[in-house]
Amino acid sequence: MEGKKTLNLETKIGNVQINEEEIIRFREGPLGFTDTQDFVLIEEDDDSIFLWLQSVNSRDIAFPILEVELIGYKSEKFIDASIREQLGIAQDSDVSVYSIISIPDKVEQMTANIKAPVVINSTKKTGVQYIMPNPELEIAKPVFKALREKLTASSNVAGPCDASSTIKRRKSCVSKEKRLNS
Amino acid sequence: MLVLTRKVGESIAIDDNIRVVVVQVKGKQVRLGIEAPKETKIHREEVYLAIKEQNRVAAETSPEDMKNVTRLLKK
């Protein structure tokens, strides 16, 4: 930990300690939140497939997100020349692509936004919500059923920040052991 | 708002690098062609609005909602 500046962050799920270098900078925040530019990825539980894209500056702004690969999309589908330039992507393996999810009162109707995924370069710590030109991609794609089938089929799907997950992902996640008691 | 009248085939220049052409007029529909630098973001407005609304709802998700979903997904 020497030399790294740690910050105590108030988040939706309580107080979390982060390293300054874990902060992901958006040149423009997600649509409707364009002034919110600094985020961290926070994992709530080891076994959760979701992450929070939490604003560093406001406790109440946090988006639940999910890796698009978990709902059947290859990350590469969302990486084009424009996004490589915007995020300074040297190699596609630096990149994680997430979908923002919406959870209505009827949880079974939860949806994922595939039209405008959140693309994060974990090496350079840059991110963007990118609107895909493809007209077939949905803004509110129902995903509950597909996710449940996937989870019950492989009962030990590792969480995105899990130790068994790839190093590149772990680098961009604030893991559970850094949490303080809230 | 600036309002201009154009005929099919005529265009509007915006700055030095954006050109909007009226391609076709059919009843109440107008087809527009747009030439702009590749970094210019061009989308139908309703797409922007729908994404904004989805983000607004998503940002309000509570940790309880999240727990609820995680639990139900494992059932």
mmCIF file of C-alpha atoms in Angstrom:
data_model
loop_
_atom_site.group_PDB
_atom_site.id
_atom_site.type_symbol
_atom_site.label_atom_id
_atom_site.label_comp_id
_atom_site.label_asym_id
_atom_site.label_seq_id
_atom_site.Cartn_x
_atom_site.Cartn_y
_atom_site.Cartn_z
ATOM 1 C CA MET A 1 0.000 0.000 0.000
ATOM 2 C CA GLU A 2 3.012 2.324 0.389
ATOM 3 C CA GLY A 3 2.888 5.416 -1.768
ATOM 4 C CA LYS A 4 -0.724 4.898 -2.740
ATOM 5 C CA LYS A 5 -3.213 7.405 -1.488
ATOM 6 C CA THR A 6 -6.293 5.843 0.024
ATOM 7 C CA LEU A 7 -9.613 7.572 0.287
ATOM 8 C CA ASN A 8 -12.572 6.786 2.453
ATOM 9 C CA LEU A 9 -15.604 6.871 0.232
ATOM 10 C CA GLU A 10 -19.249 7.082 1.198
ATOM 11 C CA THR A 11 -21.196 4.885 -1.175
ATOM 12 C CA LYS A 12 -24.668 3.516 -1.584
ATOM 13 C CA ILE A 13 -23.624 0.326 0.142
ATOM 14 C CA GLY A 14 -21.741 1.956 3.004
ATOM 15 C CA ASN A 15 -18.226 3.222 3.562
ATOM 16 C CA VAL A 16 -15.566 1.808 1.292
ATOM 17 C CA GLN A 17 -11.833 2.426 1.207
ATOM 18 C CA ILE A 18 -10.401 2.966 -2.229
ATOM 19 C CA ASN A 19 -7.014 3.705 -3.711
ATOM 20 C CA GLU A 20 -6.839 6.906 -5.664
ATOM 21 C CA GLU A 21 -5.526 4.930 -8.626
ATOM 22 C CA GLU A 22 -8.720 2.888 -8.801
ATOM 23 C CA ILE A 23 -10.712 5.934 -9.908
ATOM 24 C CA ILE A 24 -12.049 5.677 -13.437
ATOM 25 C CA ARG A 25 -12.368 8.950 -15.257
ATOM 26 C CA PHE A 26 -15.191 9.596 -17.732
ATOM 27 C CA ARG A 27 -14.697 12.568 -20.025
ATOM 28 C CA GLU A 28 -18.469 12.778 -19.916
ATOM 29 C CA GLY A 29 -20.460 10.790 -17.383
ATOM 30 C CA PRO A 30 -23.376 8.569 -18.439
ATOM 31 C CA LEU A 31 -26.179 10.381 -20.309
ATOM 32 C CA GLY A 32 -28.162 12.550 -17.934
ATOM 33 C CA PHE A 33 -25.169 12.573 -15.565
ATOM 34 C CA THR A 34 -22.577 14.055 -17.888
ATOM 35 C CA ASP A 35 -21.032 16.190 -15.117
ATOM 36 C CA THR A 36 -20.383 13.125 -12.987
ATOM 37 C CA GLN A 37 -16.974 12.039 -14.189
ATOM 38 C CA ASP A 38 -15.174 10.074 -11.500
ATOM 39 C CA PHE A 39 -16.299 6.569 -10.666
ATOM 40 C CA VAL A 40 -15.113 3.399 -8.983
ATOM 41 C CA LEU A 41 -16.282 -0.165 -9.503
ATOM 42 C CA ILE A 42 -17.490 -1.749 -6.310
ATOM 43 C CA GLU A 43 -18.375 -5.331 -5.665
ATOM 44 C CA GLU A 44 -20.920 -5.927 -2.949
ATOM 45 C CA ASP A 45 -20.610 -9.669 -2.457
ATOM 46 C CA ASP A 46 -18.113 -12.212 -3.668
ATOM 47 C CA ASP A 47 -20.825 -14.212 -5.333
ATOM 48 C CA SER A 48 -22.753 -11.367 -6.947
ATOM 49 C CA ILE A 49 -22.646 -11.069 -10.708
ATOM 50 C CA PHE A 50 -23.366 -7.348 -10.437
ATOM 51 C CA LEU A 51 -21.116 -4.410 -9.723
ATOM 52 C CA TRP A 52 -21.857 -0.855 -8.723
ATOM 53 C CA LEU A 53 -20.502 1.922 -10.900
ATOM 54 C CA GLN A 54 -20.305 4.347 -8.006
ATOM 55 C CA SER A 55 -19.712 8.083 -8.314
ATOM 56 C CA VAL A 56 -16.763 9.240 -6.235
ATOM 57 C CA ASN A 57 -18.342 12.605 -5.543
ATOM 58 C CA SER A 58 -21.938 11.759 -4.838
ATOM 59 C CA ARG A 59 -22.965 8.928 -2.649
ATOM 60 C CA ASP A 60 -26.402 8.603 -4.238
ATOM 61 C CA ILE A 61 -25.253 8.148 -7.831
ATOM 62 C CA ALA A 62 -24.434 4.487 -8.411
ATOM 63 C CA PHE A 63 -25.435 2.356 -11.369
ATOM 64 C CA PRO A 64 -25.852 -1.393 -11.115
ATOM 65 C CA ILE A 65 -23.902 -2.945 -13.962
ATOM 66 C CA LEU A 66 -23.242 -6.374 -15.382
ATOM 67 C CA GLU A 67 -20.636 -7.668 -17.824
ATOM 68 C CA VAL A 68 -22.224 -8.021 -21.250
ATOM 69 C CA GLU A 69 -20.567 -11.417 -21.631
ATOM 70 C CA LEU A 70 -22.880 -12.721 -18.899
ATOM 71 C CA ILE A 71 -25.882 -11.949 -21.073
ATOM 72 C CA GLY A 72 -24.475 -13.525 -24.171
ATOM 73 C CA TYR A 73 -22.577 -10.705 -25.907
ATOM 74 C CA LYS A 74 -18.926 -10.716 -26.823
ATOM 75 C CA SER A 75 -17.148 -7.606 -25.530
ATOM 76 C CA GLU A 76 -15.451 -7.138 -28.912
ATOM 77 C CA LYS A 77 -18.823 -6.405 -30.486
ATOM 78 C CA PHE A 78 -18.805 -3.054 -28.699
ATOM 79 C CA ILE A 79 -15.232 -1.984 -29.388
ATOM 80 C CA ASP A 80 -14.677 0.008 -32.563
ATOM 81 C CA ALA A 81 -12.109 2.495 -33.837
ATOM 82 C CA SER A 82 -13.879 5.452 -32.275
ATOM 83 C CA ILE A 83 -13.969 3.919 -28.823
ATOM 84 C CA ARG A 84 -10.328 2.782 -29.073
ATOM 85 C CA GLU A 85 -9.374 6.366 -29.695
ATOM 86 C CA GLN A 86 -11.625 7.860 -27.009
ATOM 87 C CA LEU A 87 -10.376 5.552 -24.266
ATOM 88 C CA GLY A 88 -6.774 5.199 -25.416
ATOM 89 C CA ILE A 89 -7.138 1.463 -25.835
ATOM 90 C CA ALA A 90 -3.847 -0.235 -26.708
ATOM 91 C CA GLN A 91 -5.161 -3.788 -26.644
ATOM 92 C CA ASP A 92 -8.721 -5.019 -26.463
ATOM 93 C CA SER A 93 -7.897 -7.213 -23.469
ATOM 94 C CA ASP A 94 -7.587 -4.004 -21.402
ATOM 95 C CA VAL A 95 -11.271 -3.387 -21.872
ATOM 96 C CA SER A 96 -14.356 -4.500 -19.988
ATOM 97 C CA VAL A 97 -17.815 -3.840 -21.358
ATOM 98 C CA TYR A 98 -20.740 -3.506 -18.975
ATOM 99 C CA SER A 99 -24.448 -3.033 -19.341
ATOM 100 C CA ILE A 100 -26.390 -0.755 -16.987
ATOM 101 C CA ILE A 101 -29.351 -2.592 -15.537
ATOM 102 C CA SER A 102 -32.745 -1.351 -14.374
ATOM 103 C CA ILE A 103 -34.600 -3.162 -11.632
ATOM 104 C CA PRO A 104 -38.326 -2.361 -11.520
ATOM 105 C CA ASP A 105 -40.650 -3.307 -8.635
ATOM 106 C CA LYS A 106 -41.357 -6.532 -10.436
ATOM 107 C CA VAL A 107 -37.816 -7.799 -10.362
ATOM 108 C CA GLU A 108 -38.508 -10.404 -13.051
ATOM 109 C CA GLN A 109 -38.912 -7.516 -15.481
ATOM 110 C CA MET A 110 -35.364 -6.284 -14.995
ATOM 111 C CA THR A 111 -33.690 -5.011 -18.149
ATOM 112 C CA ALA A 112 -30.186 -4.346 -19.419
ATOM 113 C CA ASN A 113 -29.143 -1.514 -21.712
ATOM 114 C CA ILE A 114 -27.273 -3.089 -24.613
ATOM 115 C CA LYS A 115 -27.626 -0.065 -26.884
ATOM 116 C CA ALA A 116 -25.452 2.122 -24.677
ATOM 117 C CA PRO A 117 -22.924 -0.013 -22.784
ATOM 118 C CA VAL A 118 -20.356 1.335 -20.353
ATOM 119 C CA VAL A 119 -16.907 0.632 -21.752
ATOM 120 C CA ILE A 120 -13.955 0.795 -19.356
ATOM 121 C CA ASN A 121 -10.255 0.683 -20.120
ATOM 122 C CA SER A 122 -8.906 -0.873 -16.912
ATOM 123 C CA THR A 123 -5.312 -0.021 -17.739
ATOM 124 C CA LYS A 124 -5.748 3.682 -18.377
ATOM 125 C CA LYS A 125 -8.718 3.970 -16.042
ATOM 126 C CA THR A 126 -10.900 5.682 -18.582
ATOM 127 C CA GLY A 127 -14.552 5.040 -19.309
ATOM 128 C CA VAL A 128 -17.469 6.105 -21.424
ATOM 129 C CA GLN A 129 -21.114 5.274 -21.980
ATOM 130 C CA TYR A 130 -21.062 4.627 -25.676
ATOM 131 C CA ILE A 131 -24.171 4.697 -27.862
ATOM 132 C CA MET A 132 -23.873 1.929 -30.419
ATOM 133 C CA PRO A 133 -24.984 2.714 -33.965
ATOM 134 C CA ASN A 134 -26.541 -0.763 -34.376
ATOM 135 C CA PRO A 135 -30.325 -0.336 -34.505
ATOM 136 C CA GLU A 136 -30.999 -3.924 -33.353
ATOM 137 C CA LEU A 137 -29.474 -3.371 -29.901
ATOM 138 C CA GLU A 138 -32.072 -2.721 -27.211
ATOM 139 C CA ILE A 139 -32.090 0.002 -24.560
ATOM 140 C CA ALA A 140 -34.208 -2.138 -22.262
ATOM 141 C CA LYS A 141 -33.615 -5.796 -22.989
ATOM 142 C CA PRO A 142 -35.309 -8.182 -20.553
ATOM 143 C CA VAL A 143 -32.583 -10.355 -19.040
ATOM 144 C CA PHE A 144 -33.955 -11.962 -15.901
ATOM 145 C CA LYS A 145 -34.850 -15.312 -17.423
ATOM 146 C CA ALA A 146 -31.613 -15.717 -19.342
ATOM 147 C CA LEU A 147 -29.547 -14.764 -16.298
ATOM 148 C CA ARG A 148 -31.357 -17.177 -14.043
ATOM 149 C CA GLU A 149 -30.883 -19.998 -16.496
ATOM 150 C CA LYS A 150 -27.216 -19.201 -16.735
ATOM 151 C CA LEU A 151 -26.770 -19.022 -12.976
ATOM 152 C CA THR A 152 -28.599 -22.226 -12.235
ATOM 153 C CA ALA A 153 -26.760 -24.027 -15.038
ATOM 154 C CA SER A 154 -23.355 -23.162 -13.602
ATOM 155 C CA SER A 155 -23.884 -22.760 -9.891
ATOM 156 C CA ASN A 156 -20.384 -21.457 -9.270
ATOM 157 C CA VAL A 157 -20.154 -18.479 -11.606
ATOM 158 C CA ALA A 158 -17.418 -16.305 -10.184
ATOM 159 C CA GLY A 159 -18.200 -12.703 -9.382
ATOM 160 C CA PRO A 160 -16.421 -10.180 -11.593
ATOM 161 C CA CYS A 161 -14.012 -9.236 -8.812
ATOM 162 C CA ASP A 162 -13.560 -12.760 -7.571
ATOM 163 C CA ALA A 163 -10.009 -13.961 -7.012
ATOM 164 C CA SER A 164 -10.551 -16.656 -9.627
ATOM 165 C CA SER A 165 -11.547 -14.028 -12.160
ATOM 166 C CA THR A 166 -8.937 -12.486 -14.431
ATOM 167 C CA ILE A 167 -6.304 -10.101 -13.120
ATOM 168 C CA LYS A 168 -7.398 -7.362 -15.470
ATOM 169 C CA ARG A 169 -10.803 -7.321 -13.870
ATOM 170 C CA ARG A 170 -9.508 -7.419 -10.363
ATOM 171 C CA LYS A 171 -7.350 -4.397 -11.021
ATOM 172 C CA SER A 172 -10.379 -2.265 -11.657
ATOM 173 C CA CYS A 173 -12.472 -3.513 -8.793
ATOM 174 C CA VAL A 174 -12.601 -2.478 -5.182
ATOM 175 C CA SER A 175 -12.749 -5.811 -3.476
ATOM 176 C CA LYS A 176 -14.744 -6.732 -0.482
ATOM 177 C CA GLU A 177 -11.869 -6.966 1.964
ATOM 178 C CA LYS A 178 -11.270 -3.251 1.560
ATOM 179 C CA ARG A 179 -14.691 -2.468 2.907
ATOM 180 C CA LEU A 180 -14.945 -0.893 6.289
ATOM 181 C CA ASN A 181 -17.802 -1.553 8.614
ATOM 182 C CA SER A 182 -20.570 0.793 7.637
ATOM 183 C CA MET B 1 -34.675 28.074 -33.290
ATOM 184 C CA LEU B 2 -33.441 28.858 -36.740
ATOM 185 C CA VAL B 3 -35.903 27.644 -39.380
ATOM 186 C CA LEU B 4 -34.817 27.264 -43.012
ATOM 187 C CA THR B 5 -36.732 26.134 -46.077
ATOM 188 C CA ARG B 6 -34.908 23.664 -48.333
ATOM 189 C CA LYS B 7 -35.765 21.655 -51.440
ATOM 190 C CA VAL B 8 -34.802 18.051 -52.103
ATOM 191 C CA GLY B 9 -31.098 17.900 -52.900
ATOM 192 C CA GLU B 10 -30.334 21.149 -51.126
ATOM 193 C CA SER B 11 -28.304 21.199 -47.960
ATOM 194 C CA ILE B 12 -27.384 23.105 -44.835
ATOM 195 C CA ALA B 13 -23.838 23.686 -43.697
ATOM 196 C CA ILE B 14 -23.097 23.692 -39.963
ATOM 197 C CA ASP B 15 -19.622 24.974 -39.131
ATOM 198 C CA ASP B 16 -17.018 23.976 -41.667
ATOM 199 C CA ASN B 17 -17.397 20.270 -41.344
ATOM 200 C CA ILE B 18 -21.052 19.280 -41.048
ATOM 201 C CA ARG B 19 -23.458 19.047 -43.952
ATOM 202 C CA VAL B 20 -27.135 18.074 -43.749
ATOM 203 C CA VAL B 21 -28.841 17.194 -47.046
ATOM 204 C CA VAL B 22 -32.556 16.744 -47.713
ATOM 205 C CA VAL B 23 -32.542 13.416 -49.541
ATOM 206 C CA GLN B 24 -36.230 12.719 -49.964
ATOM 207 C CA VAL B 25 -39.630 14.079 -48.924
ATOM 208 C CA LYS B 26 -42.508 11.610 -48.892
ATOM 209 C CA GLY B 27 -45.771 12.667 -47.279
ATOM 210 C CA LYS B 28 -44.952 13.515 -43.676
ATOM 211 C CA GLN B 29 -41.522 11.894 -43.779
ATOM 212 C CA VAL B 30 -38.250 13.585 -44.554
ATOM 213 C CA ARG B 31 -35.067 11.640 -45.204
ATOM 214 C CA LEU B 32 -31.935 13.488 -44.233
ATOM 215 C CA GLY B 33 -28.353 12.703 -45.079
ATOM 216 C CA ILE B 34 -25.686 13.902 -42.675
ATOM 217 C CA GLU B 35 -21.969 14.252 -43.329
ATOM 218 C CA ALA B 36 -19.936 14.960 -40.228
ATOM 219 C CA PRO B 37 -16.566 14.114 -38.661
ATOM 220 C CA LYS B 38 -16.601 10.610 -37.180
ATOM 221 C CA GLU B 39 -16.333 11.901 -33.602
ATOM 222 C CA THR B 40 -19.631 13.778 -33.993
ATOM 223 C CA LYS B 41 -22.351 11.913 -32.150
ATOM 224 C CA ILE B 42 -25.494 11.671 -34.252
ATOM 225 C CA HIS B 43 -28.518 9.769 -33.014
ATOM 226 C CA ARG B 44 -32.285 10.016 -33.229
ATOM 227 C CA GLU B 45 -33.327 12.208 -30.317
ATOM 228 C CA GLU B 46 -35.699 9.610 -28.865
ATOM 229 C CA VAL B 47 -32.729 7.254 -28.457
ATOM 230 C CA TYR B 48 -30.920 9.836 -26.324
ATOM 231 C CA LEU B 49 -34.022 10.478 -24.250
ATOM 232 C CA ALA B 50 -34.709 6.789 -23.671
ATOM 233 C CA ILE B 51 -31.131 6.157 -22.544
ATOM 234 C CA LYS B 52 -31.252 9.162 -20.218
ATOM 235 C CA GLU B 53 -34.436 7.875 -18.650
ATOM 236 C CA GLN B 54 -33.015 4.381 -18.263
ATOM 237 C CA ASN B 55 -29.927 5.859 -16.566
ATOM 238 C CA ARG B 56 -32.044 7.953 -14.227
ATOM 239 C CA VAL B 57 -34.011 4.914 -13.085
ATOM 240 C CA ALA B 58 -30.865 2.772 -12.804
ATOM 241 C CA ALA B 59 -29.041 5.373 -10.702
ATOM 242 C CA GLU B 60 -31.843 5.198 -8.139
ATOM 243 C CA THR B 61 -31.475 1.454 -7.635
ATOM 244 C CA SER B 62 -31.226 0.708 -3.933
ATOM 245 C CA PRO B 63 -28.946 -1.909 -2.381
ATOM 246 C CA GLU B 64 -32.146 -3.698 -1.330
ATOM 247 C CA ASP B 65 -33.257 -3.980 -4.989
ATOM 248 C CA MET B 66 -29.885 -5.427 -5.813
ATOM 249 C CA LYS B 67 -30.048 -7.975 -2.981
ATOM 250 C CA ASN B 68 -33.549 -8.902 -3.998
ATOM 251 C CA VAL B 69 -32.524 -9.581 -7.600
ATOM 252 C CA THR B 70 -29.445 -11.537 -6.589
ATOM 253 C CA ARG B 71 -31.550 -13.702 -4.297
ATOM 254 C CA LEU B 72 -34.310 -14.323 -6.862
ATOM 255 C CA LEU B 73 -31.844 -15.153 -9.608
ATOM 256 C CA LYS B 74 -30.527 -18.047 -7.563
ATOM 257 C CA LYS B 75 -33.907 -19.595 -6.880
#
